[in-house]
PDB file of C-alpha atoms in Angstrom:
ATOM      1  CA  MET A   1      38.432 102.460 -61.878  1.00  0.00           C
ATOM      2  CA  THR A   2      34.752 103.333 -62.081  1.00  0.00           C
ATOM      3  CA  GLN A   3      33.185 105.708 -59.561  1.00  0.00           C
ATOM      4  CA  GLN A   4      31.017 102.903 -58.190  1.00  0.00           C
ATOM      5  CA  ARG A   5      34.025 100.617 -57.658  1.00  0.00           C
ATOM      6  CA  GLN A   6      35.934 103.405 -55.940  1.00  0.00           C
ATOM      7  CA  LEU A   7      33.020 103.978 -53.576  1.00  0.00           C
ATOM      8  CA  GLN A   8      32.797 100.259 -52.847  1.00  0.00           C
ATOM      9  CA  GLU A   9      36.521 100.086 -52.055  1.00  0.00           C
ATOM     10  CA  TRP A  10      36.298 102.996 -49.631  1.00  0.00           C
ATOM     11  CA  ILE A  11      33.296 101.423 -47.910  1.00  0.00           C
ATOM     12  CA  ASP A  12      35.016  98.032 -47.746  1.00  0.00           C
ATOM     13  CA  GLY A  13      38.054  99.604 -46.114  1.00  0.00           C
ATOM     14  CA  SER A  14      36.259 101.715 -43.525  1.00  0.00           C
ATOM     15  CA  GLY A  15      34.526 101.135 -40.228  1.00  0.00           C
ATOM     16  CA  ASN A  16      33.800 104.811 -39.676  1.00  0.00           C
ATOM     17  CA  ILE A  17      31.439 106.115 -42.358  1.00  0.00           C
ATOM     18  CA  VAL A  18      29.008 108.982 -41.825  1.00  0.00           C
ATOM     19  CA  PHE A  19      26.155 109.782 -44.204  1.00  0.00           C
ATOM     20  CA  PHE A  20      24.830 113.324 -44.631  1.00  0.00           C
ATOM     21  CA  GLY A  21      21.572 113.496 -46.564  1.00  0.00           C
ATOM     22  CA  GLY A  22      18.879 115.829 -47.802  1.00  0.00           C
ATOM     23  CA  ALA A  23      15.513 115.822 -49.542  1.00  0.00           C
ATOM     24  CA  GLY A  24      16.752 113.782 -52.510  1.00  0.00           C
ATOM     25  CA  VAL A  25      17.052 110.752 -50.251  1.00  0.00           C
ATOM     26  CA  SER A  26      13.295 110.757 -49.669  1.00  0.00           C
ATOM     27  CA  THR A  27      11.987 111.780 -53.093  1.00  0.00           C
ATOM     28  CA  GLU A  28      12.329 108.145 -54.149  1.00  0.00           C
ATOM     29  CA  SER A  29       9.840 107.341 -51.377  1.00  0.00           C
ATOM     30  CA  GLY A  30       7.352 109.723 -52.954  1.00  0.00           C
ATOM     31  CA  ILE A  31       8.024 112.679 -50.658  1.00  0.00           C
ATOM     32  CA  PRO A  32       8.397 115.891 -52.705  1.00  0.00           C
ATOM     33  CA  ASP A  33      11.447 118.019 -52.141  1.00  0.00           C
ATOM     34  CA  PHE A  34      11.321 121.789 -51.832  1.00  0.00           C
ATOM     35  CA  ARG A  35      13.606 123.151 -54.517  1.00  0.00           C
ATOM     36  CA  SER A  36      13.240 120.954 -57.594  1.00  0.00           C
ATOM     37  CA  VAL A  37      11.129 122.016 -60.579  1.00  0.00           C
ATOM     38  CA  ASP A  38       8.169 120.087 -59.145  1.00  0.00           C
ATOM     39  CA  GLY A  39       8.958 120.845 -55.509  1.00  0.00           C
ATOM     40  CA  LEU A  40       6.816 122.679 -52.998  1.00  0.00           C
ATOM     41  CA  TYR A  41       8.495 126.019 -53.647  1.00  0.00           C
ATOM     42  CA  HIS A  42       7.237 125.954 -57.236  1.00  0.00           C
ATOM     43  CA  GLN A  43       3.595 125.309 -56.366  1.00  0.00           C
ATOM     44  CA  LYS A  44       1.060 128.088 -55.878  1.00  0.00           C
ATOM     45  CA  TYR A  45      -0.429 128.958 -52.501  1.00  0.00           C
ATOM     46  CA  ASP A  46      -1.828 132.111 -50.941  1.00  0.00           C
ATOM     47  CA  HIS A  47       1.537 132.474 -49.214  1.00  0.00           C
ATOM     48  CA  PRO A  48       4.954 131.093 -50.202  1.00  0.00           C
ATOM     49  CA  PRO A  49       5.860 127.856 -48.358  1.00  0.00           C
ATOM     50  CA  GLU A  50       8.840 129.649 -46.769  1.00  0.00           C
ATOM     51  CA  THR A  51       6.385 132.095 -45.196  1.00  0.00           C
ATOM     52  CA  ILE A  52       3.894 129.460 -44.059  1.00  0.00           C
ATOM     53  CA  LEU A  53       6.653 127.354 -42.532  1.00  0.00           C
ATOM     54  CA  SER A  54       8.044 130.221 -40.466  1.00  0.00           C
ATOM     55  CA  HIS A  55       7.822 130.689 -36.725  1.00  0.00           C
ATOM     56  CA  SER A  56       6.069 134.048 -37.027  1.00  0.00           C
ATOM     57  CA  PHE A  57       3.405 132.645 -39.400  1.00  0.00           C
ATOM     58  CA  PHE A  58       2.843 129.696 -37.070  1.00  0.00           C
ATOM     59  CA  MET A  59       2.283 132.052 -34.159  1.00  0.00           C
ATOM     60  CA  GLU A  60       0.118 134.538 -36.084  1.00  0.00           C
ATOM     61  CA  LYS A  61      -1.946 132.244 -38.329  1.00  0.00           C
ATOM     62  CA  PRO A  62      -1.833 128.747 -36.837  1.00  0.00           C
ATOM     63  CA  GLU A  63      -5.000 127.604 -38.627  1.00  0.00           C
ATOM     64  CA  GLU A  64      -3.484 128.340 -42.051  1.00  0.00           C
ATOM     65  CA  PHE A  65      -0.186 126.814 -40.962  1.00  0.00           C
ATOM     66  CA  TYR A  66      -1.854 123.537 -40.040  1.00  0.00           C
ATOM     67  CA  ARG A  67      -3.897 123.381 -43.234  1.00  0.00           C
ATOM     68  CA  PHE A  68      -0.677 123.492 -45.230  1.00  0.00           C
ATOM     69  CA  TYR A  69       1.236 121.301 -42.795  1.00  0.00           C
ATOM     70  CA  ARG A  70      -1.303 118.466 -42.831  1.00  0.00           C
ATOM     71  CA  ALA A  71      -1.686 118.584 -46.610  1.00  0.00           C
ATOM     72  CA  LYS A  72       1.970 118.918 -47.615  1.00  0.00           C
ATOM     73  CA  MET A  73       4.303 117.975 -44.772  1.00  0.00           C
ATOM     74  CA  LEU A  74       2.745 114.799 -43.393  1.00  0.00           C
ATOM     75  CA  CYS A  75       3.449 111.619 -45.384  1.00  0.00           C
ATOM     76  CA  PRO A  76       2.371 108.817 -43.035  1.00  0.00           C
ATOM     77  CA  ASP A  77       2.200 106.199 -45.791  1.00  0.00           C
ATOM     78  CA  ALA A  78       5.715 106.837 -47.131  1.00  0.00           C
ATOM     79  CA  GLN A  79       8.056 103.872 -46.799  1.00  0.00           C
ATOM     80  CA  PRO A  80      11.865 103.673 -46.708  1.00  0.00           C
ATOM     81  CA  ASN A  81      13.496 103.234 -50.100  1.00  0.00           C
ATOM     82  CA  THR A  82      16.655 101.472 -51.233  1.00  0.00           C
ATOM     83  CA  ALA A  83      18.917 104.223 -49.921  1.00  0.00           C
ATOM     84  CA  HIS A  84      17.385 104.211 -46.429  1.00  0.00           C
ATOM     85  CA  LEU A  85      17.549 100.422 -46.251  1.00  0.00           C
ATOM     86  CA  LYS A  86      21.169 100.234 -47.429  1.00  0.00           C
ATOM     87  CA  LEU A  87      22.296 102.794 -44.866  1.00  0.00           C
ATOM     88  CA  ALA A  88      20.623 100.788 -42.099  1.00  0.00           C
ATOM     89  CA  GLU A  89      22.348  97.667 -43.439  1.00  0.00           C
ATOM     90  CA  LEU A  90      25.731  99.427 -43.414  1.00  0.00           C
ATOM     91  CA  GLU A  91      25.144 100.421 -39.787  1.00  0.00           C
ATOM     92  CA  ARG A  92      24.314  96.830 -38.817  1.00  0.00           C
ATOM     93  CA  ALA A  93      27.480  95.705 -40.618  1.00  0.00           C
ATOM     94  CA  GLY A  94      29.544  97.984 -38.369  1.00  0.00           C
ATOM     95  CA  LYS A  95      30.519 100.328 -41.193  1.00  0.00           C
ATOM     96  CA  LEU A  96      28.227 103.325 -40.780  1.00  0.00           C
ATOM     97  CA  ARG A  97      28.535 105.277 -37.531  1.00  0.00           C
ATOM     98  CA  ALA A  98      25.790 107.865 -38.040  1.00  0.00           C
ATOM     99  CA  VAL A  99      23.241 109.400 -40.361  1.00  0.00           C
ATOM    100  CA  VAL A 100      22.962 113.189 -40.343  1.00  0.00           C
ATOM    101  CA  THR A 101      19.771 114.244 -42.112  1.00  0.00           C
ATOM    102  CA  GLN A 102      18.024 117.448 -43.103  1.00  0.00           C
ATOM    103  CA  ASN A 103      14.789 115.495 -43.602  1.00  0.00           C
ATOM    104  CA  ILE A 104      11.912 115.434 -41.129  1.00  0.00           C
ATOM    105  CA  ASP A 105      10.179 112.211 -42.248  1.00  0.00           C
ATOM    106  CA  SER A 106      11.916 109.699 -39.904  1.00  0.00           C
ATOM    107  CA  LEU A 107      12.320 107.232 -42.790  1.00  0.00           C
ATOM    108  CA  HIS A 108      15.860 106.437 -41.678  1.00  0.00           C
ATOM    109  CA  GLN A 109      14.505 105.169 -38.361  1.00  0.00           C
ATOM    110  CA  LYS A 110      11.717 103.273 -40.116  1.00  0.00           C
ATOM    111  CA  ALA A 111      14.404 101.553 -42.202  1.00  0.00           C
ATOM    112  CA  GLY A 112      16.228 100.473 -39.051  1.00  0.00           C
ATOM    113  CA  SER A 113      18.939 103.103 -38.607  1.00  0.00           C
ATOM    114  CA  ARG A 114      19.620 103.733 -34.948  1.00  0.00           C
ATOM    115  CA  THR A 115      22.069 106.643 -34.806  1.00  0.00           C
ATOM    116  CA  VAL A 116      20.266 109.422 -36.661  1.00  0.00           C
ATOM    117  CA  TYR A 117      20.813 113.136 -36.105  1.00  0.00           C
ATOM    118  CA  GLU A 118      17.780 115.034 -37.391  1.00  0.00           C
ATOM    119  CA  LEU A 119      18.977 118.588 -37.942  1.00  0.00           C
ATOM    120  CA  HIS A 120      15.502 119.908 -38.734  1.00  0.00           C
ATOM    121  CA  GLY A 121      13.482 117.763 -36.328  1.00  0.00           C
ATOM    122  CA  SER A 122      10.764 115.269 -37.200  1.00  0.00           C
ATOM    123  CA  THR A 123       7.062 115.220 -38.028  1.00  0.00           C
ATOM    124  CA  ALA A 124       6.868 112.091 -35.863  1.00  0.00           C
ATOM    125  CA  ARG A 125       7.263 114.201 -32.728  1.00  0.00           C
ATOM    126  CA  ASN A 126       4.946 116.975 -31.581  1.00  0.00           C
ATOM    127  CA  TYR A 127       4.774 118.671 -28.222  1.00  0.00           C
ATOM    128  CA  CYS A 128       2.437 120.783 -26.168  1.00  0.00           C
ATOM    129  CA  MET A 129       3.872 124.287 -25.937  1.00  0.00           C
ATOM    130  CA  ASN A 130       2.424 124.584 -22.426  1.00  0.00           C
ATOM    131  CA  CYS A 131       2.996 121.300 -20.562  1.00  0.00           C
ATOM    132  CA  HIS A 132       5.520 119.750 -23.003  1.00  0.00           C
ATOM    133  CA  ARG A 133       3.748 116.408 -23.367  1.00  0.00           C
ATOM    134  CA  PHE A 134       4.670 114.672 -26.616  1.00  0.00           C
ATOM    135  CA  TYR A 135       2.269 113.429 -29.288  1.00  0.00           C
ATOM    136  CA  ASP A 136       2.825 111.353 -32.415  1.00  0.00           C
ATOM    137  CA  GLU A 137       2.204 112.210 -36.064  1.00  0.00           C
ATOM    138  CA  ALA A 138      -1.221 110.545 -36.043  1.00  0.00           C
ATOM    139  CA  PHE A 139      -2.376 112.959 -33.337  1.00  0.00           C
ATOM    140  CA  ILE A 140      -1.712 115.903 -35.659  1.00  0.00           C
ATOM    141  CA  ALA A 141      -3.113 114.181 -38.747  1.00  0.00           C
ATOM    142  CA  GLN A 142      -6.365 113.271 -37.010  1.00  0.00           C
ATOM    143  CA  SER A 143      -6.890 116.595 -35.272  1.00  0.00           C
ATOM    144  CA  GLU A 144      -8.811 119.510 -36.731  1.00  0.00           C
ATOM    145  CA  GLY A 145      -7.919 123.171 -36.789  1.00  0.00           C
ATOM    146  CA  VAL A 146      -5.155 123.994 -34.333  1.00  0.00           C
ATOM    147  CA  PRO A 147      -4.355 120.799 -32.369  1.00  0.00           C
ATOM    148  CA  GLN A 148      -4.653 121.209 -28.628  1.00  0.00           C
ATOM    149  CA  CYS A 149      -3.268 119.157 -25.778  1.00  0.00           C
ATOM    150  CA  PRO A 150      -6.101 117.054 -24.311  1.00  0.00           C
ATOM    151  CA  VAL A 151      -4.494 117.375 -20.869  1.00  0.00           C
ATOM    152  CA  CYS A 152      -3.955 121.112 -20.502  1.00  0.00           C
ATOM    153  CA  GLY A 153      -5.425 122.661 -23.638  1.00  0.00           C
ATOM    154  CA  GLY A 154      -2.135 124.095 -24.870  1.00  0.00           C
ATOM    155  CA  VAL A 155      -1.268 124.337 -28.565  1.00  0.00           C
ATOM    156  CA  VAL A 156       0.591 121.284 -29.888  1.00  0.00           C
ATOM    157  CA  LYS A 157       3.532 122.245 -32.132  1.00  0.00           C
ATOM    158  CA  PRO A 158       5.468 119.997 -34.504  1.00  0.00           C
ATOM    159  CA  ASP A 159       8.994 119.262 -33.300  1.00  0.00           C
ATOM    160  CA  VAL A 160      10.422 120.594 -36.547  1.00  0.00           C
ATOM    161  CA  VAL A 161      12.688 123.565 -37.083  1.00  0.00           C
ATOM    162  CA  LEU A 162      10.685 126.329 -38.734  1.00  0.00           C
ATOM    163  CA  TYR A 163      12.181 129.282 -40.566  1.00  0.00           C
ATOM    164  CA  GLU A 164      13.361 131.906 -38.054  1.00  0.00           C
ATOM    165  CA  GLU A 165      14.124 129.140 -35.525  1.00  0.00           C
ATOM    166  CA  GLY A 166      17.573 127.866 -34.631  1.00  0.00           C
ATOM    167  CA  LEU A 167      18.741 124.281 -34.903  1.00  0.00           C
ATOM    168  CA  ASP A 168      18.843 122.172 -31.751  1.00  0.00           C
ATOM    169  CA  GLN A 169      22.354 122.719 -30.395  1.00  0.00           C
ATOM    170  CA  GLU A 170      22.808 119.239 -28.949  1.00  0.00           C
ATOM    171  CA  THR A 171      21.877 117.655 -32.273  1.00  0.00           C
ATOM    172  CA  VAL A 172      24.255 119.958 -34.143  1.00  0.00           C
ATOM    173  CA  GLU A 173      27.116 119.218 -31.766  1.00  0.00           C
ATOM    174  CA  ALA A 174      26.594 115.463 -32.061  1.00  0.00           C
ATOM    175  CA  ALA A 175      26.475 115.727 -35.867  1.00  0.00           C
ATOM    176  CA  VAL A 176      29.629 117.850 -35.962  1.00  0.00           C
ATOM    177  CA  LEU A 177      31.465 115.357 -33.771  1.00  0.00           C
ATOM    178  CA  ALA A 178      30.452 112.428 -35.979  1.00  0.00           C
ATOM    179  CA  ILE A 179      31.425 114.262 -39.176  1.00  0.00           C
ATOM    180  CA  SER A 180      34.758 115.444 -37.768  1.00  0.00           C
ATOM    181  CA  ARG A 181      35.706 111.888 -36.784  1.00  0.00           C
ATOM    182  CA  ALA A 182      34.514 110.200 -39.983  1.00  0.00           C
ATOM    183  CA  GLN A 183      36.934 108.405 -42.246  1.00  0.00           C
ATOM    184  CA  VAL A 184      34.492 108.432 -45.158  1.00  0.00           C
ATOM    185  CA  LEU A 185      31.772 111.096 -45.463  1.00  0.00           C
ATOM    186  CA  ILE A 186      29.045 110.288 -47.975  1.00  0.00           C
ATOM    187  CA  VAL A 187      26.811 113.222 -48.881  1.00  0.00           C
ATOM    188  CA  GLY A 188      23.685 112.381 -50.837  1.00  0.00           C
ATOM    189  CA  GLY A 189      20.459 113.879 -52.141  1.00  0.00           C
ATOM    190  CA  THR A 190      21.138 117.451 -51.111  1.00  0.00           C
ATOM    191  CA  SER A 191      21.742 120.669 -53.028  1.00  0.00           C
ATOM    192  CA  LEU A 192      24.036 121.834 -50.208  1.00  0.00           C
ATOM    193  CA  THR A 193      22.484 125.291 -50.368  1.00  0.00           C
ATOM    194  CA  VAL A 194      20.555 125.226 -47.074  1.00  0.00           C
ATOM    195  CA  TYR A 195      22.491 126.751 -44.192  1.00  0.00           C
ATOM    196  CA  PRO A 196      23.488 126.292 -41.476  1.00  0.00           C
ATOM    197  CA  ALA A 197      23.075 122.559 -42.193  1.00  0.00           C
ATOM    198  CA  ALA A 198      25.247 122.513 -45.333  1.00  0.00           C
ATOM    199  CA  GLY A 199      28.007 124.284 -43.412  1.00  0.00           C
ATOM    200  CA  LEU A 200      28.571 121.182 -41.285  1.00  0.00           C
ATOM    201  CA  LEU A 201      30.598 119.665 -44.138  1.00  0.00           C
ATOM    202  CA  ARG A 202      33.477 121.981 -43.310  1.00  0.00           C
ATOM    203  CA  PHE A 203      34.108 119.949 -40.156  1.00  0.00           C
ATOM    204  CA  TYR A 204      35.084 116.869 -42.166  1.00  0.00           C
ATOM    205  CA  GLN A 205      38.840 116.349 -41.885  1.00  0.00           C
ATOM    206  CA  GLY A 206      39.325 113.248 -44.027  1.00  0.00           C
ATOM    207  CA  ASP A 207      40.203 112.681 -47.679  1.00  0.00           C
ATOM    208  CA  LYS A 208      37.234 110.574 -48.784  1.00  0.00           C
ATOM    209  CA  LEU A 209      34.393 113.034 -49.283  1.00  0.00           C
ATOM    210  CA  VAL A 210      31.783 111.456 -51.570  1.00  0.00           C
ATOM    211  CA  LEU A 211      28.995 113.488 -53.189  1.00  0.00           C
ATOM    212  CA  ILE A 212      26.042 111.620 -54.700  1.00  0.00           C
ATOM    213  CA  ASN A 213      23.427 113.884 -56.258  1.00  0.00           C
ATOM    214  CA  ARG A 214      21.568 114.131 -59.554  1.00  0.00           C
ATOM    215  CA  ASP A 215      22.591 117.756 -60.022  1.00  0.00           C
ATOM    216  CA  VAL A 216      25.790 119.713 -59.565  1.00  0.00           C
ATOM    217  CA  THR A 217      26.360 121.146 -56.071  1.00  0.00           C
ATOM    218  CA  PRO A 218      28.594 123.983 -54.802  1.00  0.00           C
ATOM    219  CA  TYR A 219      30.791 121.348 -53.143  1.00  0.00           C
ATOM    220  CA  ASP A 220      31.509 119.236 -56.246  1.00  0.00           C
ATOM    221  CA  SER A 221      34.938 120.804 -56.741  1.00  0.00           C
ATOM    222  CA  ARG A 222      35.907 120.033 -53.135  1.00  0.00           C
ATOM    223  CA  ALA A 223      34.832 116.383 -53.160  1.00  0.00           C
ATOM    224  CA  ASP A 224      37.155 113.417 -53.625  1.00  0.00           C
ATOM    225  CA  LEU A 225      34.488 111.469 -55.504  1.00  0.00           C
ATOM    226  CA  VAL A 226      31.410 112.856 -57.278  1.00  0.00           C
ATOM    227  CA  ILE A 227      28.604 110.685 -58.657  1.00  0.00           C
ATOM    228  CA  HIS A 228      25.725 112.375 -60.481  1.00  0.00           C
ATOM    229  CA  ASP A 229      23.031 109.719 -60.223  1.00  0.00           C
ATOM    230  CA  SER A 230      20.092 108.516 -58.167  1.00  0.00           C
ATOM    231  CA  ILE A 231      21.046 108.020 -54.519  1.00  0.00           C
ATOM    232  CA  GLY A 232      18.978 104.830 -54.435  1.00  0.00           C
ATOM    233  CA  ALA A 233      20.671 103.411 -57.524  1.00  0.00           C
ATOM    234  CA  VAL A 234      24.165 104.167 -56.230  1.00  0.00           C
ATOM    235  CA  LEU A 235      23.697 102.907 -52.682  1.00  0.00           C
ATOM    236  CA  GLY A 236      21.577  99.983 -53.862  1.00  0.00           C
ATOM    237  CA  SER A 237      24.588  98.646 -55.754  1.00  0.00           C
ATOM    238  CA  ILE A 238      26.811  98.717 -52.662  1.00  0.00           C
ATOM    239  CA  GLN A 239      27.702  95.497 -50.832  1.00  0.00           C
ATOM    240  CA  ALA A 240      27.497  96.124 -47.100  1.00  0.00           C
ATOM    241  CA  GLY A 241      29.684  93.293 -45.917  1.00  0.00           C
TER     242      GLY A 241
END
């Protein structure tokens, strides 16, 4: 049996699938990942991206943070790709229970997915650090310098998890619960090297762990099915119902 047929059989036979995804899910929408040869970590800036995208840098040099953030982290024109759309279709078909994502682009929601746990937050949400009013992505994109709340004048911060910040505990707990209850866990487009997010896989208790990624991951030997291919190509070939 081919890998694709095996995946289709498991999907056909399950009504409790969870998808765990990373940057590779969105690269096919034109959003660069961080760790590939052409990713952000291999481009040259005055400071490494890991430094710029840290809590301490945000607090100390917010102007520089926002220059980088607007130029490299906001992708307002990006559209959902085949993978995003298929996952939303699987949810509508009653097969997929949840999407757990490391991405911050909200493309799963744009595709129509409703139960999405964003481990690292979203560029679509921004909040005033003083009065906690929320603002959308366009507010940040259209602002200049350090964006300020028009109501109270406080600094508006992206609702994304920066380096040195912890993950939102409620989101983590909901993701862990979904993964622990899943019959089929499909992991796609992630190197599985970013912790603590990658560590959530240890909560899966089933025997149908599927890894879909172009490159080898540290979890390949633990998976029940491994497919080294484009996430869009693999999911695009799946029949949802």
